[in-house]
mmCIF file of C-alpha atoms and ligand atoms in Angstrom:
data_model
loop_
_atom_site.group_PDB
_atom_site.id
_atom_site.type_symbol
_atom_site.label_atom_id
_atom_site.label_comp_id
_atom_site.label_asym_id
_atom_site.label_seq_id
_atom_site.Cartn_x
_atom_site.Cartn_y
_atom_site.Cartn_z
ATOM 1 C CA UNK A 14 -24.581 -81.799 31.362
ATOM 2 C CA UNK A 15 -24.386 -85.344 29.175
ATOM 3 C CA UNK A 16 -22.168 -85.509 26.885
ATOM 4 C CA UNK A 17 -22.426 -87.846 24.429
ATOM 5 C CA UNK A 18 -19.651 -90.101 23.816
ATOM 6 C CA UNK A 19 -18.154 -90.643 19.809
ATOM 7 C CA UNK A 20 -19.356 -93.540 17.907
ATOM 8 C CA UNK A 21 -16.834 -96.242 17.611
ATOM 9 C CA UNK A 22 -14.585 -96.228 14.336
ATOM 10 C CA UNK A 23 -16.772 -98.468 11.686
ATOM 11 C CA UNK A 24 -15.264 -100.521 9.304
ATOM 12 C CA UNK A 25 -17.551 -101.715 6.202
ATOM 13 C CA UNK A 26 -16.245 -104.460 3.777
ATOM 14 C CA UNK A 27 -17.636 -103.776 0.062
ATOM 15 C CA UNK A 28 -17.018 -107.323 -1.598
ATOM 16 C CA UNK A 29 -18.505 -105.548 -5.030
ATOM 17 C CA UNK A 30 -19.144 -108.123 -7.411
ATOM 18 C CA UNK A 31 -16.606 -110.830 -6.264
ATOM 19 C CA UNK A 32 -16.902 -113.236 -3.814
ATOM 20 C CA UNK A 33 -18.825 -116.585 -3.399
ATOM 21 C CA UNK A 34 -20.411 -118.879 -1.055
ATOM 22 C CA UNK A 35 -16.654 -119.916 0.344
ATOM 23 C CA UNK A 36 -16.074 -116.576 0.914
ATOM 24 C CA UNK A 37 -19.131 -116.091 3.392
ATOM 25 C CA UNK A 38 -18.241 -119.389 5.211
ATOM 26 C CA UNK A 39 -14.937 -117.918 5.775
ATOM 27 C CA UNK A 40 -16.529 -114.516 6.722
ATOM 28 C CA UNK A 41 -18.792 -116.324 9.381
ATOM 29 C CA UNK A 42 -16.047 -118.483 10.606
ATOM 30 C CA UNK A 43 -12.676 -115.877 11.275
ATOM 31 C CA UNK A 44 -15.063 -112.590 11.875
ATOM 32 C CA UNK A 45 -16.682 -114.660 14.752
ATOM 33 C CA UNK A 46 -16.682 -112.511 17.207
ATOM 34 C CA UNK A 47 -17.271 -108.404 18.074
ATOM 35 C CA UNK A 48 -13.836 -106.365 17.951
ATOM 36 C CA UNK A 49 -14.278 -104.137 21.351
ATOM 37 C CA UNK A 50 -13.526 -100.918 20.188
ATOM 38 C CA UNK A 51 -14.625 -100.820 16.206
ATOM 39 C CA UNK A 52 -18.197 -101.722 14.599
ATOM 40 C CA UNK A 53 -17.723 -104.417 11.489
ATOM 41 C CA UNK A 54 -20.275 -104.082 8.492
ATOM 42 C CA UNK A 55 -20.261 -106.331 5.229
ATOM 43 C CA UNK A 56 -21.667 -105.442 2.079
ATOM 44 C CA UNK A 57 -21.594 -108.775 0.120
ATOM 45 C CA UNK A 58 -23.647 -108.848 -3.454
ATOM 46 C CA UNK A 59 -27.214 -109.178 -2.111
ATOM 47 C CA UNK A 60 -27.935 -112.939 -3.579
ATOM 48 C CA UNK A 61 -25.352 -113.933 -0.881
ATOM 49 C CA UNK A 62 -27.133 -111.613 1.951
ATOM 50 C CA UNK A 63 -29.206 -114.340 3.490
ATOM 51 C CA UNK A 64 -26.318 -116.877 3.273
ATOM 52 C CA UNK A 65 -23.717 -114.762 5.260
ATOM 53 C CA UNK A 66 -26.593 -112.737 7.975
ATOM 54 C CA UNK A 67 -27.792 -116.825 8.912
ATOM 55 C CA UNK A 68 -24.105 -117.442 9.813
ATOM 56 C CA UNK A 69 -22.182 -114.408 10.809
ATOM 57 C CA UNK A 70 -21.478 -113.323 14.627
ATOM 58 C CA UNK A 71 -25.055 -111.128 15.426
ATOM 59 C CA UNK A 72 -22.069 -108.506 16.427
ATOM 60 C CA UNK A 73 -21.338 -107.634 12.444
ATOM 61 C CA UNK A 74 -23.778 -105.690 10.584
ATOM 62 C CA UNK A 75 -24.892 -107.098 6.546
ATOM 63 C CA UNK A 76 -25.631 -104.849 4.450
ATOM 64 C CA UNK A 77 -26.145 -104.196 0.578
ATOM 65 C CA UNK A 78 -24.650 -102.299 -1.797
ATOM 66 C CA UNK A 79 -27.169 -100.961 -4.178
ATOM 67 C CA UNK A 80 -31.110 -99.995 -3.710
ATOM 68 C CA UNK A 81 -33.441 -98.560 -5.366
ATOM 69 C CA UNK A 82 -35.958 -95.790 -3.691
ATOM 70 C CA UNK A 83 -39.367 -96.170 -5.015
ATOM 71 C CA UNK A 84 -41.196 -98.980 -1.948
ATOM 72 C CA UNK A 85 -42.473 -101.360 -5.107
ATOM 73 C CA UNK A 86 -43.243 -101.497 -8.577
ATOM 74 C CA UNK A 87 -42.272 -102.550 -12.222
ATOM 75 C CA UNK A 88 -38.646 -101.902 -11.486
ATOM 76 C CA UNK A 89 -37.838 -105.304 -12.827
ATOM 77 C CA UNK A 90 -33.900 -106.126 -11.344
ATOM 78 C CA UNK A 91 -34.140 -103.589 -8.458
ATOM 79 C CA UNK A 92 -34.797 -103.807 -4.713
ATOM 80 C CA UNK A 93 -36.812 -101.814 -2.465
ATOM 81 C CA UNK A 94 -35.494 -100.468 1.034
ATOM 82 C CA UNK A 95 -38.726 -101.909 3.075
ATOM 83 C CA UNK A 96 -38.153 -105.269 1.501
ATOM 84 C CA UNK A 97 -34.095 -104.796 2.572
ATOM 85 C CA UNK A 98 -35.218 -104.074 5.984
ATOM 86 C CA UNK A 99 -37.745 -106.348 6.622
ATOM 87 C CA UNK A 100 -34.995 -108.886 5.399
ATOM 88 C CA UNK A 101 -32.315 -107.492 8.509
ATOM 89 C CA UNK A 102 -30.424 -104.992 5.822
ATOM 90 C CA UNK A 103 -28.980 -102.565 7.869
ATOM 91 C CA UNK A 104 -27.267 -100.612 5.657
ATOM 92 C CA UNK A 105 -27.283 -99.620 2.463
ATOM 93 C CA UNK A 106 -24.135 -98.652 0.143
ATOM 94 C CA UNK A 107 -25.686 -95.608 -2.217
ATOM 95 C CA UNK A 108 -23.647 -93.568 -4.935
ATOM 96 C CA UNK A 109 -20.657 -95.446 -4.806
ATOM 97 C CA UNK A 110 -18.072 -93.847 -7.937
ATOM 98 C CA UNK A 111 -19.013 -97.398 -9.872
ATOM 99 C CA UNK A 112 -22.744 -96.760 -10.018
ATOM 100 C CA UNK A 113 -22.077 -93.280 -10.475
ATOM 101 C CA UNK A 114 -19.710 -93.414 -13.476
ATOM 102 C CA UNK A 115 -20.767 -96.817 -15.468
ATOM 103 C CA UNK A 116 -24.466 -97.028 -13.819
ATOM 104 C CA UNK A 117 -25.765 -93.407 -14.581
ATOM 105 C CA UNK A 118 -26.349 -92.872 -11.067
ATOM 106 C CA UNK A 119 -26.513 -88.437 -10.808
ATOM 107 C CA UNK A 120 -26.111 -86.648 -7.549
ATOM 108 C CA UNK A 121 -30.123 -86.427 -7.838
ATOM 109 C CA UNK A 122 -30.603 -90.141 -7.989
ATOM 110 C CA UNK A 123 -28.437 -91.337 -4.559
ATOM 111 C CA UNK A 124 -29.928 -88.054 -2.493
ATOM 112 C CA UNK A 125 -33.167 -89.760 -3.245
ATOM 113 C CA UNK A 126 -32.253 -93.000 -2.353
ATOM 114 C CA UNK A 127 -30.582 -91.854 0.783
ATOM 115 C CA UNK A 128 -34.441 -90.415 1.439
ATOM 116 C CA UNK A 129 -35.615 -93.601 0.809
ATOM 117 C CA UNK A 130 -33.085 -95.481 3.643
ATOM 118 C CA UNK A 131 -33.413 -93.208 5.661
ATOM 119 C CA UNK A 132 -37.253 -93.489 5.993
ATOM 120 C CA UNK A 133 -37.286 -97.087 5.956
ATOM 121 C CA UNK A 134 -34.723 -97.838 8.773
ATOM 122 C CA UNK A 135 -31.966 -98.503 6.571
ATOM 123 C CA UNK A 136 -28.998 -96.454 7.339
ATOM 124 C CA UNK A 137 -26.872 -94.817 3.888
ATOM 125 C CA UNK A 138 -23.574 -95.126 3.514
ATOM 126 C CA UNK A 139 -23.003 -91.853 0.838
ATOM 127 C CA UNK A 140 -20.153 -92.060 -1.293
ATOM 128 C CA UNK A 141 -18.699 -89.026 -1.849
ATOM 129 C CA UNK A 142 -15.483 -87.976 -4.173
ATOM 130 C CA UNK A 143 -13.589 -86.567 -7.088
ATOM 131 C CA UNK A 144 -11.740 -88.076 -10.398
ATOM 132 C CA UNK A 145 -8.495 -87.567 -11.241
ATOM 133 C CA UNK A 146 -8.893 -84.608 -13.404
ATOM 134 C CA UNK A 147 -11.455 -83.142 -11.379
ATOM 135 C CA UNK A 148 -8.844 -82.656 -8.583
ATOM 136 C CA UNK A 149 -5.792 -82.052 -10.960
ATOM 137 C CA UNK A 150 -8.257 -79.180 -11.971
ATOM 138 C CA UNK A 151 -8.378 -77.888 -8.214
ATOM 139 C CA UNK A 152 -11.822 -79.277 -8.147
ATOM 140 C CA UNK A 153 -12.129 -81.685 -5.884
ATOM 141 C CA UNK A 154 -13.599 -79.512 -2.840
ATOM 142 C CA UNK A 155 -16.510 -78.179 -5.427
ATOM 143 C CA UNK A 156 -17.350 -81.363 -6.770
ATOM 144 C CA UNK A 157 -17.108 -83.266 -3.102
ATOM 145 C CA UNK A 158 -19.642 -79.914 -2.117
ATOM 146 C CA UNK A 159 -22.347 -80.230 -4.887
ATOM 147 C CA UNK A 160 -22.412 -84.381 -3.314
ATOM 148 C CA UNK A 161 -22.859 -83.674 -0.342
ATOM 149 C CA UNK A 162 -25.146 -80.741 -0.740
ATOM 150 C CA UNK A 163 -27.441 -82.616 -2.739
ATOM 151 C CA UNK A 164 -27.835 -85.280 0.454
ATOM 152 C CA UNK A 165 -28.528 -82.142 2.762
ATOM 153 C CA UNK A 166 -31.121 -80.589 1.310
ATOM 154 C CA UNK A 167 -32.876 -83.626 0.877
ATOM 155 C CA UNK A 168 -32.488 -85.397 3.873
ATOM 156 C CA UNK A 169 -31.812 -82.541 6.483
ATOM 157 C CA UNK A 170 -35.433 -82.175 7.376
ATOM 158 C CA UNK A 171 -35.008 -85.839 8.972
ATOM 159 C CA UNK A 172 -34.292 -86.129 12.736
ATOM 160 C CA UNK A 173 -33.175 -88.447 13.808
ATOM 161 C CA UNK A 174 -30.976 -89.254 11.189
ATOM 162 C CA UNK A 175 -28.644 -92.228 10.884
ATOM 163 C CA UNK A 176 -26.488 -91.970 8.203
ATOM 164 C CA UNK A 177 -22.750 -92.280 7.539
ATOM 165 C CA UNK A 178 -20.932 -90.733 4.633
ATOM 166 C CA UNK A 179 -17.431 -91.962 2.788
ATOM 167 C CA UNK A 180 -15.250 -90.146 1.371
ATOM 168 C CA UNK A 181 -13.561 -92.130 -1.900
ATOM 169 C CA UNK A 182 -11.573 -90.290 -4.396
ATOM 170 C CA UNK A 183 -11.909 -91.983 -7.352
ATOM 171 C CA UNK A 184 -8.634 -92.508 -8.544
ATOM 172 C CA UNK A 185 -7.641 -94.231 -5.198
ATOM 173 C CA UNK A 186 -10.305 -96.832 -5.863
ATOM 174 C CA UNK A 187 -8.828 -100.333 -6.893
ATOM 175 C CA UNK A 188 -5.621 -98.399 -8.073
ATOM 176 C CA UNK A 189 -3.334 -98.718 -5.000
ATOM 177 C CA UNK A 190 -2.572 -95.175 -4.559
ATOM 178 C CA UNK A 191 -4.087 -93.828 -1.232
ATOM 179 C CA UNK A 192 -4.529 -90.167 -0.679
ATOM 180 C CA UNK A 193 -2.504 -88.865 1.506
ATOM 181 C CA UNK A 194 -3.776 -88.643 4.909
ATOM 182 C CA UNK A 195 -3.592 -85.185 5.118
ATOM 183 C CA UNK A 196 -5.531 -84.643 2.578
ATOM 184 C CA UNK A 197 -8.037 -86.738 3.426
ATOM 185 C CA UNK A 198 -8.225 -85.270 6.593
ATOM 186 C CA UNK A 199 -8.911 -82.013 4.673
ATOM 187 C CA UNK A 200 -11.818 -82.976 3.364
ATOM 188 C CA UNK A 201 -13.225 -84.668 5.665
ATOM 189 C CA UNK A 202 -13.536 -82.027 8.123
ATOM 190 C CA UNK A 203 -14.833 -80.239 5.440
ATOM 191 C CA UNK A 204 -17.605 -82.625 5.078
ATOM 192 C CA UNK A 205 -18.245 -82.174 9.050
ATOM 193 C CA UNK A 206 -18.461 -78.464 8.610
ATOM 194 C CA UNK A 207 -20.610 -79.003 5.594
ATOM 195 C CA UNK A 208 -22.979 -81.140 8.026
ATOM 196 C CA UNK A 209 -22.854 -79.255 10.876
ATOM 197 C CA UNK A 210 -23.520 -75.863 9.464
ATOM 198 C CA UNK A 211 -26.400 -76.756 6.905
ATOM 199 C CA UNK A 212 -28.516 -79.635 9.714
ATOM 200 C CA UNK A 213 -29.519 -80.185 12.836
ATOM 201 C CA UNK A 214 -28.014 -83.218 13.029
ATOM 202 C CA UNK A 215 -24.787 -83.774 15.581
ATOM 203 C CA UNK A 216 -22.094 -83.697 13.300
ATOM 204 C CA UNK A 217 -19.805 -85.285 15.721
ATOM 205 C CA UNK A 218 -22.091 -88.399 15.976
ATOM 206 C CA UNK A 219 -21.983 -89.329 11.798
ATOM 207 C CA UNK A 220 -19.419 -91.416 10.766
ATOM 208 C CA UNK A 221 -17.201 -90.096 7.470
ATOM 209 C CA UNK A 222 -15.221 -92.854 6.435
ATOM 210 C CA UNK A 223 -12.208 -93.288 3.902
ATOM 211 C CA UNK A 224 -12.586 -95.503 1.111
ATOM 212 C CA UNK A 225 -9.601 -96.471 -1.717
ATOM 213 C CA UNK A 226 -7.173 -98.765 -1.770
ATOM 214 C CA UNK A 227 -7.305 -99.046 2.066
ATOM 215 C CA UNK A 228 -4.306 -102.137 3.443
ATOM 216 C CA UNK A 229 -2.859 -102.780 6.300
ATOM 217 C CA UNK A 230 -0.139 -100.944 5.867
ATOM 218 C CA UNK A 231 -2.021 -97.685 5.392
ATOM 219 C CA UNK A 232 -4.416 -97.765 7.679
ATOM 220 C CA UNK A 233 -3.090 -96.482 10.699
ATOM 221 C CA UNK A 234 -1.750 -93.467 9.059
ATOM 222 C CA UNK A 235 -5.570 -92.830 7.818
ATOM 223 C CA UNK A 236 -7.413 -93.005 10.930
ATOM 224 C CA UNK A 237 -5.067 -91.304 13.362
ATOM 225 C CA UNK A 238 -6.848 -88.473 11.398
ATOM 226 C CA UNK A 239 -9.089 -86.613 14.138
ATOM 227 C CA UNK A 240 -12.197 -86.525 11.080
ATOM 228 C CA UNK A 241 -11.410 -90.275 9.648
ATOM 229 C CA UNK A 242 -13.599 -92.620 11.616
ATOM 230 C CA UNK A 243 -13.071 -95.741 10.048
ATOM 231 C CA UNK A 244 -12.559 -96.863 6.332
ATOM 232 C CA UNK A 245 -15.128 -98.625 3.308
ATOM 233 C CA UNK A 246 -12.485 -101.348 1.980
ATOM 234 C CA UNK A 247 -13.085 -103.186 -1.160
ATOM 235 C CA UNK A 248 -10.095 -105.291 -2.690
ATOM 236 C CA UNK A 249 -8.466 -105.928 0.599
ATOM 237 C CA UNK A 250 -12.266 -107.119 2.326
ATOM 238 C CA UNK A 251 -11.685 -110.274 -0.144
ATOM 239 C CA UNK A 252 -8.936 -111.369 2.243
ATOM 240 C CA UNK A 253 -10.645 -111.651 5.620
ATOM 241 C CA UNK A 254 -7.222 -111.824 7.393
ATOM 242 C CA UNK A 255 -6.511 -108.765 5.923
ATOM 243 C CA UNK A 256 -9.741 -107.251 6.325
ATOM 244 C CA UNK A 257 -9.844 -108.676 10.157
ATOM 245 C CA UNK A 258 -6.182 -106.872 10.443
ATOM 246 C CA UNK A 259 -7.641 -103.495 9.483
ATOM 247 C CA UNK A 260 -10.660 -103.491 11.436
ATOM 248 C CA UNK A 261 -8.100 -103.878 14.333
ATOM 249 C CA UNK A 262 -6.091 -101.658 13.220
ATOM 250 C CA UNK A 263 -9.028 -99.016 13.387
ATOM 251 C CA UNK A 264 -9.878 -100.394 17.036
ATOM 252 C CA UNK A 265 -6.138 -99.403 18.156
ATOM 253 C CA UNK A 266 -5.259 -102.856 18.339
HETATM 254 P P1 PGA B 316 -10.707 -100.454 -2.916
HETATM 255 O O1 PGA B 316 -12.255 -100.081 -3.090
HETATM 256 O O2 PGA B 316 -10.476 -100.641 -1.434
HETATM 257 O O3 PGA B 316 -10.538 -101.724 -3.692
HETATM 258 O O4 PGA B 316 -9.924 -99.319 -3.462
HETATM 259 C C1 PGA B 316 -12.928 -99.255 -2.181
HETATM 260 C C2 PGA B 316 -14.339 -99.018 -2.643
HETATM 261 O O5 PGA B 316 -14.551 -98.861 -3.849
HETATM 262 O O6 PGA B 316 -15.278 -98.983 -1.821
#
């Protein structure tokens, strides 16, 4: 019988709204070549897409960070997932705690953008995770649930799917406190079990990564984790030495 080996550990840089065209020269210059061992992806603000894709190494994935999911329209300020892929947009960033929390953005809203990807060859990255209070409350499990159940149901009907979730607890995000690994271990593999019992889909082959306050000195504790297969960095993807360390760090280097 074939088995099918894992995917390699991924490693996406979210530059959010920073960044600048000195930033993707640098990009294109130190990330120059493929890391054996981990696959790099970089989500710079989408005005800068075209500059960065032109000169990066063909080995790292650009991506955005934000779509919308209708194909066209008067949806002045948004952009459609057919126009991001015929542009080379492999990925998309959808849900992420900022849209969520200062954009409006309800579970509702990213399941149907992750439709949307998903149907026009862009693959999701779904942000998943809890506030603060939500897991002081011993809710972080439900709330992580309802996320990720919303995605299911809408998307499990798709086969083949490509799609890659990531886990981000909210009050890890920019604040320098990382959950513990543990933890995030926990719920991870409860987002596998989520995925494997509800789909079809090989559970083994999606990607959940971790996401908040990621560094190099925390991120070989994270993904030694058997259900943490690579990270979503933000502050630390501003420094591509940094950035460059961790994605090495995820390869085993
Ligand atoms: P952070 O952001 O690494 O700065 O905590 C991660 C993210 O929001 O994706």
């Amino acid at each position: 019988m074939l088995t099918q080996s894992l995917p390699n550990p991924l490693v996406v840089a979210n530059w959010k709204m920073h960044g600048s065209l000195e930033l993707c020269q640098e990009y294109s210059i130190k990330l120059n070549a493929s890391s054996p061992g981990v696959d790099v992806w970089v989500a710079p603000p989408s005005i800068y897409f075209h500059r960065l894709s032109d000169s990066i190494s063909p080995a790292i994935q650009v991506g955005v960070q934000n779509l919308y999911w209708e194909q066209s329209g008067a949806f002045t300020g948004e952009l459609a997932p057919s126009m991001l892929a015929e542009l080379g947009a492999s990925f998309a960033i959808i849900g992420h705690s900022e849209r969520r929390t200062m954009f409006g953005e309800t579970d509702q809203h990213v399941a149907r953008k992750c439709s949307a990807c998903i149907d026009s060859g862009v693959i999701p990255i779904v942000c998943v995770g809890e506030s603060i209070s939500q897991r002081e409350t011993g809710n972080a499990r439900r709330v992580v649930s309802e996320q990720v159940s919303s995605i299911l149901r809408a998307c499990d009907s798709k086969s083949p799917v490509q799609i890659v979730f990531a886990y981000e607890p909210i009050w890890a995000i920019g604040t320098g406190a990382v959950a513990e690994p543990s933890d995030a271990e926990d719920m991870h593999c409860h987002v596998r079990s989520m995925i494997l019992e509800s789909t079809e889909w090989d559970a083994k082959q999606i990607r959940i990564l971790y996401g908040g306050s990621v560094k190099v000195e925390n991120a070989a504790a994270l993904v030694a984790q058997q259900n943490i297969d690579g990270f979503l960095v933000g502050g630390a993807s501003l420094e591509v030495d940094s950035f460059k360390r961790i994605c090495q760090i995820a390869a085993g280097v």
